[in-house]
Structure formats: C-alpha cells, structure tokens
Short mmCIF file of C-alpha atoms in Angstrom, two decimals:
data_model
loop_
_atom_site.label_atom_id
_atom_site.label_comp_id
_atom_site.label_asym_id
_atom_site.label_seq_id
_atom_site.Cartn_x
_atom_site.Cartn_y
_atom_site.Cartn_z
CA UNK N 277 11.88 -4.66 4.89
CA UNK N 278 15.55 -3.91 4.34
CA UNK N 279 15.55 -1.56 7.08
CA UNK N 280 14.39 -4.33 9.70
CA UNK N 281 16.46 -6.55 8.46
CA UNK N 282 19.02 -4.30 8.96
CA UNK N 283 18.06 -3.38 13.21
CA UNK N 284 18.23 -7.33 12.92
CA UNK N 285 21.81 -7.36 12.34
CA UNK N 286 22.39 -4.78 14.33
CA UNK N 287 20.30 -6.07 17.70
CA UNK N 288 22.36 -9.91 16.56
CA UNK N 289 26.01 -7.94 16.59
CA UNK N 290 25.19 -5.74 19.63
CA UNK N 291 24.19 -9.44 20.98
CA UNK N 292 27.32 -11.00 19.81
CA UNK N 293 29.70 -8.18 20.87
CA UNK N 294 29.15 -9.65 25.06
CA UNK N 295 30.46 -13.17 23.94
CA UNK N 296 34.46 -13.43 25.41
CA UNK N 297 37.04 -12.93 23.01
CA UNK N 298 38.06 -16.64 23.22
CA UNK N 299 34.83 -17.70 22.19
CA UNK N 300 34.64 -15.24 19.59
CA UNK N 301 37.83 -16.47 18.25
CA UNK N 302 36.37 -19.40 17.93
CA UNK N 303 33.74 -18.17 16.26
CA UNK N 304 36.72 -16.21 13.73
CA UNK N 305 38.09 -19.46 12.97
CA UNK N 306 34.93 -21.20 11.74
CA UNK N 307 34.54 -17.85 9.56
CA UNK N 308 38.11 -18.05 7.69
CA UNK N 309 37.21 -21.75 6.75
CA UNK N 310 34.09 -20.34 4.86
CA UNK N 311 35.65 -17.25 3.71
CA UNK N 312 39.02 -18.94 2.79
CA UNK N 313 37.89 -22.59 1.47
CA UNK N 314 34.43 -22.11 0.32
CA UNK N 315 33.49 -18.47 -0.25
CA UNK N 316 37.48 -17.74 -1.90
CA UNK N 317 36.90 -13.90 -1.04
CA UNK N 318 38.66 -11.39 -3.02
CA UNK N 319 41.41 -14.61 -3.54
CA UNK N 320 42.36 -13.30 -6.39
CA UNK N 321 42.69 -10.24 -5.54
CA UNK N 322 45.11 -10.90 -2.74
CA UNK N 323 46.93 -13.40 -4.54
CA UNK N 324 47.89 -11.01 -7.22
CA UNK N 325 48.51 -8.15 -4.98
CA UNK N 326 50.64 -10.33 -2.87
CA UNK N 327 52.66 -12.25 -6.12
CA UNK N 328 53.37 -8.03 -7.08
CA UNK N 329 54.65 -7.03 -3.60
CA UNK N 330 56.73 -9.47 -3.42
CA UNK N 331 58.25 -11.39 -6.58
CA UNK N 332 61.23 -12.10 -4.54
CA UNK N 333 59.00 -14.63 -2.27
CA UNK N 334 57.90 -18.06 -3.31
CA UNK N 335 54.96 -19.39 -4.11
CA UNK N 336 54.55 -21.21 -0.36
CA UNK N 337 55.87 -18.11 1.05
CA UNK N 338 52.84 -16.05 -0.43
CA UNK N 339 50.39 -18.87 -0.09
CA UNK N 340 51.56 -19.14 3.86
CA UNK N 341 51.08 -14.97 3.89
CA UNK N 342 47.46 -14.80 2.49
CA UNK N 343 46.33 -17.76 4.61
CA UNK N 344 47.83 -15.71 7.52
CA UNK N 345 45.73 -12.92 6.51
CA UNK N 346 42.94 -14.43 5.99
CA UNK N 347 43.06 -15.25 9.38
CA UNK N 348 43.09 -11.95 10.63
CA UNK N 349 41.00 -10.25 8.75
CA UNK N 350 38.51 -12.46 10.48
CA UNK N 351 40.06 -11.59 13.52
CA UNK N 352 39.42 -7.66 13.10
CA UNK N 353 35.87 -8.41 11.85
CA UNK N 354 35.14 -9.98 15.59
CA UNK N 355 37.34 -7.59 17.31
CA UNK N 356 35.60 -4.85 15.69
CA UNK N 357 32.12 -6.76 17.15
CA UNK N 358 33.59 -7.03 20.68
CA UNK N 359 34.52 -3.61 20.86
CA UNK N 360 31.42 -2.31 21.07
CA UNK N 361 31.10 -3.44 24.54
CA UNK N 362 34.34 -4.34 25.50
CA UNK N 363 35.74 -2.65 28.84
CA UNK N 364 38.07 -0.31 29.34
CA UNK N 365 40.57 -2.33 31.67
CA UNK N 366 40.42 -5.13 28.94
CA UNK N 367 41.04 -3.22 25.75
CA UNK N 368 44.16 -1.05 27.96
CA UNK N 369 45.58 -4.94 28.19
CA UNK N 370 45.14 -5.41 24.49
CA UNK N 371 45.84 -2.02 22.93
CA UNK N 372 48.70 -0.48 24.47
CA UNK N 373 50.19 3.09 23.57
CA UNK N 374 53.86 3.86 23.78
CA UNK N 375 55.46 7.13 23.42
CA UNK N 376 52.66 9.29 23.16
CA UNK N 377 53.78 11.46 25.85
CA UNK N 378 55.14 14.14 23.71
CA UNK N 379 51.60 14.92 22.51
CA UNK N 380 51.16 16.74 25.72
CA UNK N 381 54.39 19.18 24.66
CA UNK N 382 52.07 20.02 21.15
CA UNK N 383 48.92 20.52 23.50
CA UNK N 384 50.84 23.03 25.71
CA UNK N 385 52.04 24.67 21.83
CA UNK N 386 48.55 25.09 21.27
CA UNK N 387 49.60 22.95 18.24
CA UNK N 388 47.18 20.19 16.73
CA UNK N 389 48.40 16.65 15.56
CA UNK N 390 47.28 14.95 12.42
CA UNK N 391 48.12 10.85 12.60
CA UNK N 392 48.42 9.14 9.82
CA UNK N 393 48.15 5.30 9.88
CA UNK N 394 47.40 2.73 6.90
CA UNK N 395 44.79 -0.01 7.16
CA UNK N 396 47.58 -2.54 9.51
CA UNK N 397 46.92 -4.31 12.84
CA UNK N 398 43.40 -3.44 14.00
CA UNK N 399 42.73 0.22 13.33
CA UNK N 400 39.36 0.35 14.22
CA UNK N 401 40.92 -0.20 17.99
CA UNK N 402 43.25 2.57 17.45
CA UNK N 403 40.11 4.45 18.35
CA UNK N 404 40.86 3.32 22.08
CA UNK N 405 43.27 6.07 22.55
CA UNK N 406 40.87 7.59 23.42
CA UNK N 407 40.19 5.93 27.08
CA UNK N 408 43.90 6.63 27.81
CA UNK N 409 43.76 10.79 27.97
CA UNK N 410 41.29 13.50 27.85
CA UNK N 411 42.45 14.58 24.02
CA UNK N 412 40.21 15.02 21.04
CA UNK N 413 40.93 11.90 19.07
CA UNK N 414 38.90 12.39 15.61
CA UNK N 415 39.27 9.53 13.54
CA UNK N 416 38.26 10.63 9.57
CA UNK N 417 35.72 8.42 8.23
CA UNK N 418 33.12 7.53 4.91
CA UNK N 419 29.60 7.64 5.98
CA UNK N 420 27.69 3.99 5.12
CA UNK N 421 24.75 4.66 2.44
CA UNK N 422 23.27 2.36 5.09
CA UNK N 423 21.69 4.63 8.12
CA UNK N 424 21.46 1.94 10.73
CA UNK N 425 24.80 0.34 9.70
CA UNK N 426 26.24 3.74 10.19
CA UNK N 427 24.38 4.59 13.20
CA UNK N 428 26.69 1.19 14.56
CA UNK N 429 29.75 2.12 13.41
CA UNK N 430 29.64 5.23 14.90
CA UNK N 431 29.01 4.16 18.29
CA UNK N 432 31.91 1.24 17.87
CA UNK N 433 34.41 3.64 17.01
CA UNK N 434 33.21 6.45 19.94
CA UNK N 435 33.21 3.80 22.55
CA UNK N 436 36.07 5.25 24.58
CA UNK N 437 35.13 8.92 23.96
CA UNK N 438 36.42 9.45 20.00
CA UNK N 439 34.51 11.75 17.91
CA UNK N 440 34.14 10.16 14.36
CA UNK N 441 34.65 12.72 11.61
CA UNK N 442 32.90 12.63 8.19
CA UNK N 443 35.29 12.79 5.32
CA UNK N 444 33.66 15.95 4.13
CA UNK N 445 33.76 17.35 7.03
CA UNK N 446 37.14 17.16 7.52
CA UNK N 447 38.62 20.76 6.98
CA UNK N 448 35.57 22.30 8.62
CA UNK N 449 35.63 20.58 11.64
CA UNK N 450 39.31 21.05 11.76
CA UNK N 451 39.09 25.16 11.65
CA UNK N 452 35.94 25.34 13.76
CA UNK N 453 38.05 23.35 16.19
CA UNK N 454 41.35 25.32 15.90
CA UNK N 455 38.91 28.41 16.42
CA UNK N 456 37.52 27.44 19.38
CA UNK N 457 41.33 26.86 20.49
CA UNK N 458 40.76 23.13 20.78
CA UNK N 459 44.10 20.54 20.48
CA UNK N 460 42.76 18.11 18.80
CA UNK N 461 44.49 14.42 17.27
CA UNK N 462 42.97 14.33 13.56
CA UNK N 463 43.28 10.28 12.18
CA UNK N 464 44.02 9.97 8.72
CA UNK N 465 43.94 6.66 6.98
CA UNK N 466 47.25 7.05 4.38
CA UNK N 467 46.67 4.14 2.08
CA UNK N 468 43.15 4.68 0.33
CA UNK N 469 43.33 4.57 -3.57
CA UNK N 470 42.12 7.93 -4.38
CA UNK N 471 39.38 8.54 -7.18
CA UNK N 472 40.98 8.46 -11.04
CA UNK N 473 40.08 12.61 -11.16
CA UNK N 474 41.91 13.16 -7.79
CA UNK N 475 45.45 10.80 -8.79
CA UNK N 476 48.04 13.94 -9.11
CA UNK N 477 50.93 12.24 -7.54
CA UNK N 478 52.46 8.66 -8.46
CA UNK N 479 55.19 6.79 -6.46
CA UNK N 480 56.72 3.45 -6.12
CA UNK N 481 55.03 0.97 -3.06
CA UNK N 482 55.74 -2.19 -2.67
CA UNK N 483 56.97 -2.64 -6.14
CA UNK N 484 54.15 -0.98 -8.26
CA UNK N 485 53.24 2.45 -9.42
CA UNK N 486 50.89 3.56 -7.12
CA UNK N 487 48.79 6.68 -6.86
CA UNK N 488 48.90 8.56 -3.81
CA UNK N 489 46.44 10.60 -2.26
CA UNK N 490 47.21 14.58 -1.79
CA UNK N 491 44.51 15.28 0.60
CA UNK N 492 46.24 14.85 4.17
CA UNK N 493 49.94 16.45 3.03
CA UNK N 494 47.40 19.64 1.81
CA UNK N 495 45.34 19.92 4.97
CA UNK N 496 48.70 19.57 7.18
CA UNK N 497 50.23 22.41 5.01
CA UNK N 498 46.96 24.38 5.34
CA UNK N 499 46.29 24.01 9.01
CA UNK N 500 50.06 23.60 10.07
CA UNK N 501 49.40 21.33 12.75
CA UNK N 502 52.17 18.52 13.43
CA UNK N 503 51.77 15.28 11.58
CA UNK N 504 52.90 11.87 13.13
CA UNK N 505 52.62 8.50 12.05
CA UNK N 506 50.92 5.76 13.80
CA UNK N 507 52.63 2.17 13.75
CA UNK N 508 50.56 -0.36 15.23
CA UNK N 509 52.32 -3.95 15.45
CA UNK N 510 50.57 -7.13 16.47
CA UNK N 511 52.58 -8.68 18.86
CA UNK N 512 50.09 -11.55 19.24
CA UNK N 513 46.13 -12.96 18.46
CA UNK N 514 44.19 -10.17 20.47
CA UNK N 515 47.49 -7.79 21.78
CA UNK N 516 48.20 -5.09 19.64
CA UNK N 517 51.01 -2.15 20.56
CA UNK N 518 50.85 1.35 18.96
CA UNK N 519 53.65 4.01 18.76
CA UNK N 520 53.04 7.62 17.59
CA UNK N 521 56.27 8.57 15.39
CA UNK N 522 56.65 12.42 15.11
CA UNK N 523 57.66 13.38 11.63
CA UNK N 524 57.06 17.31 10.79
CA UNK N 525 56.45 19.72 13.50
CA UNK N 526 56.47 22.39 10.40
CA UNK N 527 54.42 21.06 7.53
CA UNK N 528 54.60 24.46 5.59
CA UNK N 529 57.98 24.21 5.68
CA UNK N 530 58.33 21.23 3.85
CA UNK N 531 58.85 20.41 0.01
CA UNK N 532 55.91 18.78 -2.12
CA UNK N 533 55.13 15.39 -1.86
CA UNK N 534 57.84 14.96 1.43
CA UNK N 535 54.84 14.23 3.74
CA UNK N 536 53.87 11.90 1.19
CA UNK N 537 56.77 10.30 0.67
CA UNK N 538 57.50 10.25 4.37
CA UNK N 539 54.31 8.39 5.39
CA UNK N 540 54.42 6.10 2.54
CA UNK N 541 57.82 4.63 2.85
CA UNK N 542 57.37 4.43 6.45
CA UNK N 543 53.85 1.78 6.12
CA UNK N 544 55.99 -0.11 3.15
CA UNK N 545 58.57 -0.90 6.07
CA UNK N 546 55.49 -1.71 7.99
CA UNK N 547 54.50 -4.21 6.01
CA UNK N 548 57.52 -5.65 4.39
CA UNK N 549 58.62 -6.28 8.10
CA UNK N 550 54.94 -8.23 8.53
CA UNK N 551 52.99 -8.89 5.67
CA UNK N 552 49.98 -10.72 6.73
CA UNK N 553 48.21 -7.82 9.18
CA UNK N 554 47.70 -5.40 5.84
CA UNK N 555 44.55 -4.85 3.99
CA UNK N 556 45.29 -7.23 0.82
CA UNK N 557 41.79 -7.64 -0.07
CA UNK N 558 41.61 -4.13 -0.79
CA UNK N 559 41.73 -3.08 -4.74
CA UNK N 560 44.66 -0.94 -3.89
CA UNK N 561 46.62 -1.25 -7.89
CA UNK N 562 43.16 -1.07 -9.72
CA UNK N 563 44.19 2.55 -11.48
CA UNK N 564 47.15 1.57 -13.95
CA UNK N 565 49.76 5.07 -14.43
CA UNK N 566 50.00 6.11 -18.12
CA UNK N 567 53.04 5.81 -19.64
#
C-alpha cells in the first residue's frame, strides 16, 4: 500500500512539475498560509534560531525575517517540482553563473574542484550548472529510506546532466574518477550538523557554538583538488545568480581547520547580508558544546 501511495505522489508531482511557474507560485502562496498560519512548522524552531543569530534585531525585525522565509521555503519546494521538467532556455534565465570561467584553467591542470555551498537560495537548482558546460558536476547527497522518493530525486537533480553522488560514496567515486583522469566539480553541502560521535571541531556562527563538520576539509587535503565556494544570491522570486569563489588551489598546504574556517565565515556573511533565503527550519544548534 505505502509503495502505491508513494508512485501516487510521484505520477501527481511529475504532473504538477508542467504547471508555469506563475501558477505554481500561486500555488506556493496558498502553501505558506497553511504551513505558516495553521500547520506553525518547525515555528519554534526558527524563531529561536533566528532570536540567537541575531539578538541585535528586534522582535518585528525577526518576525518580518521568518515570515520572509517562510515564504521561500515554499518557493524552493515548487521550484524543486518544476525542475523536473523545466527547460533548459528557462532555467539559463533563472539560474545564471558568473565567473566560472577559471574552472576551465583547473580542467587544463588536470586539477579537480570541490564546491562547497550551504543550504541558501535554491540549491537544488545549483544542479543546473550542469546544462551550461560539459563538466562532471557531482552534487553529494543522503539516499531517501524511501525507494521511489529517491528514484525522484535523483532524476530532479540529474535533469541537466549532474551525476548525484551518495554520501558514502563519496571518496570512492572521487579516486575512481581521478583514476580514470576525469576533472570532475564535487558539491559539498558545508552547513549539515554532523552526528554527536563525528563533532571534533567547534567554532563560533552566527553567535552560537557550533559544531562543524571535518569531512570536506579531510577529503580536499586527501585528494588535493581545489576547493571553491559557491554563493548563490536571490536577486528576485524565481532569478537566482551563482558565483564560484576560489579559495585554496593547495589544500595540503593549508593549516587545520583553515578550510573550515574559510567556508564558514564566508556563508555567515551570506546570510547576515540576507537572512530570510537560509535553511532556519533546520535543527542546526541541537548538539550543545561542553564546557
């Protein structure tokens, strides 16, 4: 039963995903009202998270913030829908890459890229880099216990030619790749609270103690393959613009915890320049550091 209910879904989004973004906006809108007013997700959550980032703020301030969020997190939930069939023209209008020329300088290096990007703007259309150039985009990513749910997923986020990469995969795929002599881009998501056994570095984000996790400075150290950042700003309802920032050509060279601290401080700038396109619902303080 669950498992028809779930090609149901699926056959209802595929469905959904042809609708015009104006009408699915529409559609977005009528969602925050429930979601906001009536189903008050994660409220609490955000509030709190929002009232620690920034005590400076007021409460209207925050209150104007979450509602602001609110509103695009619905957003990315249809965006996500409509880019499962969305075109290529179309999504080149909305998601537009800048400066990404001097990945082609790494490719002719034989040198591999690893991005790092936190969950801001629309990442799931970050995956559209993809339709711009012939590289290897391989955005990192947790299987769904769900097979049919995953089995959507996947073909949203390879719509424009990305190959999705499962998180324990990751350093597998990465060597069989470099062995094979492939330049690849590698897509690491830099803000996920890491699992209380794997917390072994602590810093200060937005105001809190925060753990950190070690996994993508490690893998950059082990492969040496040049990390950048990804900064993707919203510049309005449906137009996003994304810049690749080059930060270590050299990994091994470089202390501990600087690509940490590097990527970090850069998506707290991020945010504190924009607060309402982050991930607030997310649990991201819910491991307290020991004094």
């Amino acid at each position: 039963m669950q498992k028809i209910l779930s090609y149901i879904i699926y056959g209802f989004v595929r469905l959904l995903s042809f609708l015009p973004l104006r009408i699915l906006y529409f559609i977005s809108d009528l969602i925050y009202l429930f979601v906001y007013y009536i189903f008050r997700y994660r409220r609490g959550i955000v509030n709190q998270n929002l009232q620690l980032s920034f005590p400076e703020k007021s409460k209207n301030e925050l209150k104007l913030i979450g509602k602001e969020f609110y509103l695009h997190f619905c957003d990315i939930f249809i965006e996500t829908i409509k880019f499962w069939t969305i075109s290529e023209s179309e999504i080149k209008q909305r998601c537009k890459f800048i400066q990404s020329d001097f990945m082609s300088q790494y490719e002719k290096e034989g040198k591999s890229v690893i991005a790092i990007l936190g969950h801001y703007g629309n990442w799931e259309w970050m995956t559209s880099f993809s339709a711009w150039n012939d590289y290897l985009f391989m955005p990192i990513y947790k299987p769904l216990h769900n097979k049919v749910f995953d089995k959507m997923f996947i073909q949203i986020r390879e719509r424009f030619g990305a190959k999705t990469l499962p998180k324990q995969d990751t350093l597998r795929r990465m060597l069989s790749c470099r062995n094979q002599n492939r330049f690849t881009i590698t897509a690491f998501i830099g803000d996920q609270t890491p699992n209380k056994r794997n917390i072994h570095y602590w810093t200060t984000f937005l105001n809190q103690d925060t753990p950190i996790l070690q996994g993508t400075e490690r893998i950059a150290k082990k492969m040496d393959q040049a990390v950048v950042y990804v900064c993707m700003r919203k510049i309005k309802r449906g137009y996003y613009e994304v810049e690749f920032i080059p930060l270590f050509d050299h990994p091994k060279q470089t202390a501990e915890f600087e690509i940490t601290e590097k990527h970090t401080r850069i998506l707290e700038e991020i945010i504190k320049s924009d607060p309402a396109y982050w991930l607030w619902s997310h649990n991201r303080w819910k491991h307290k550091k020991e004094i």
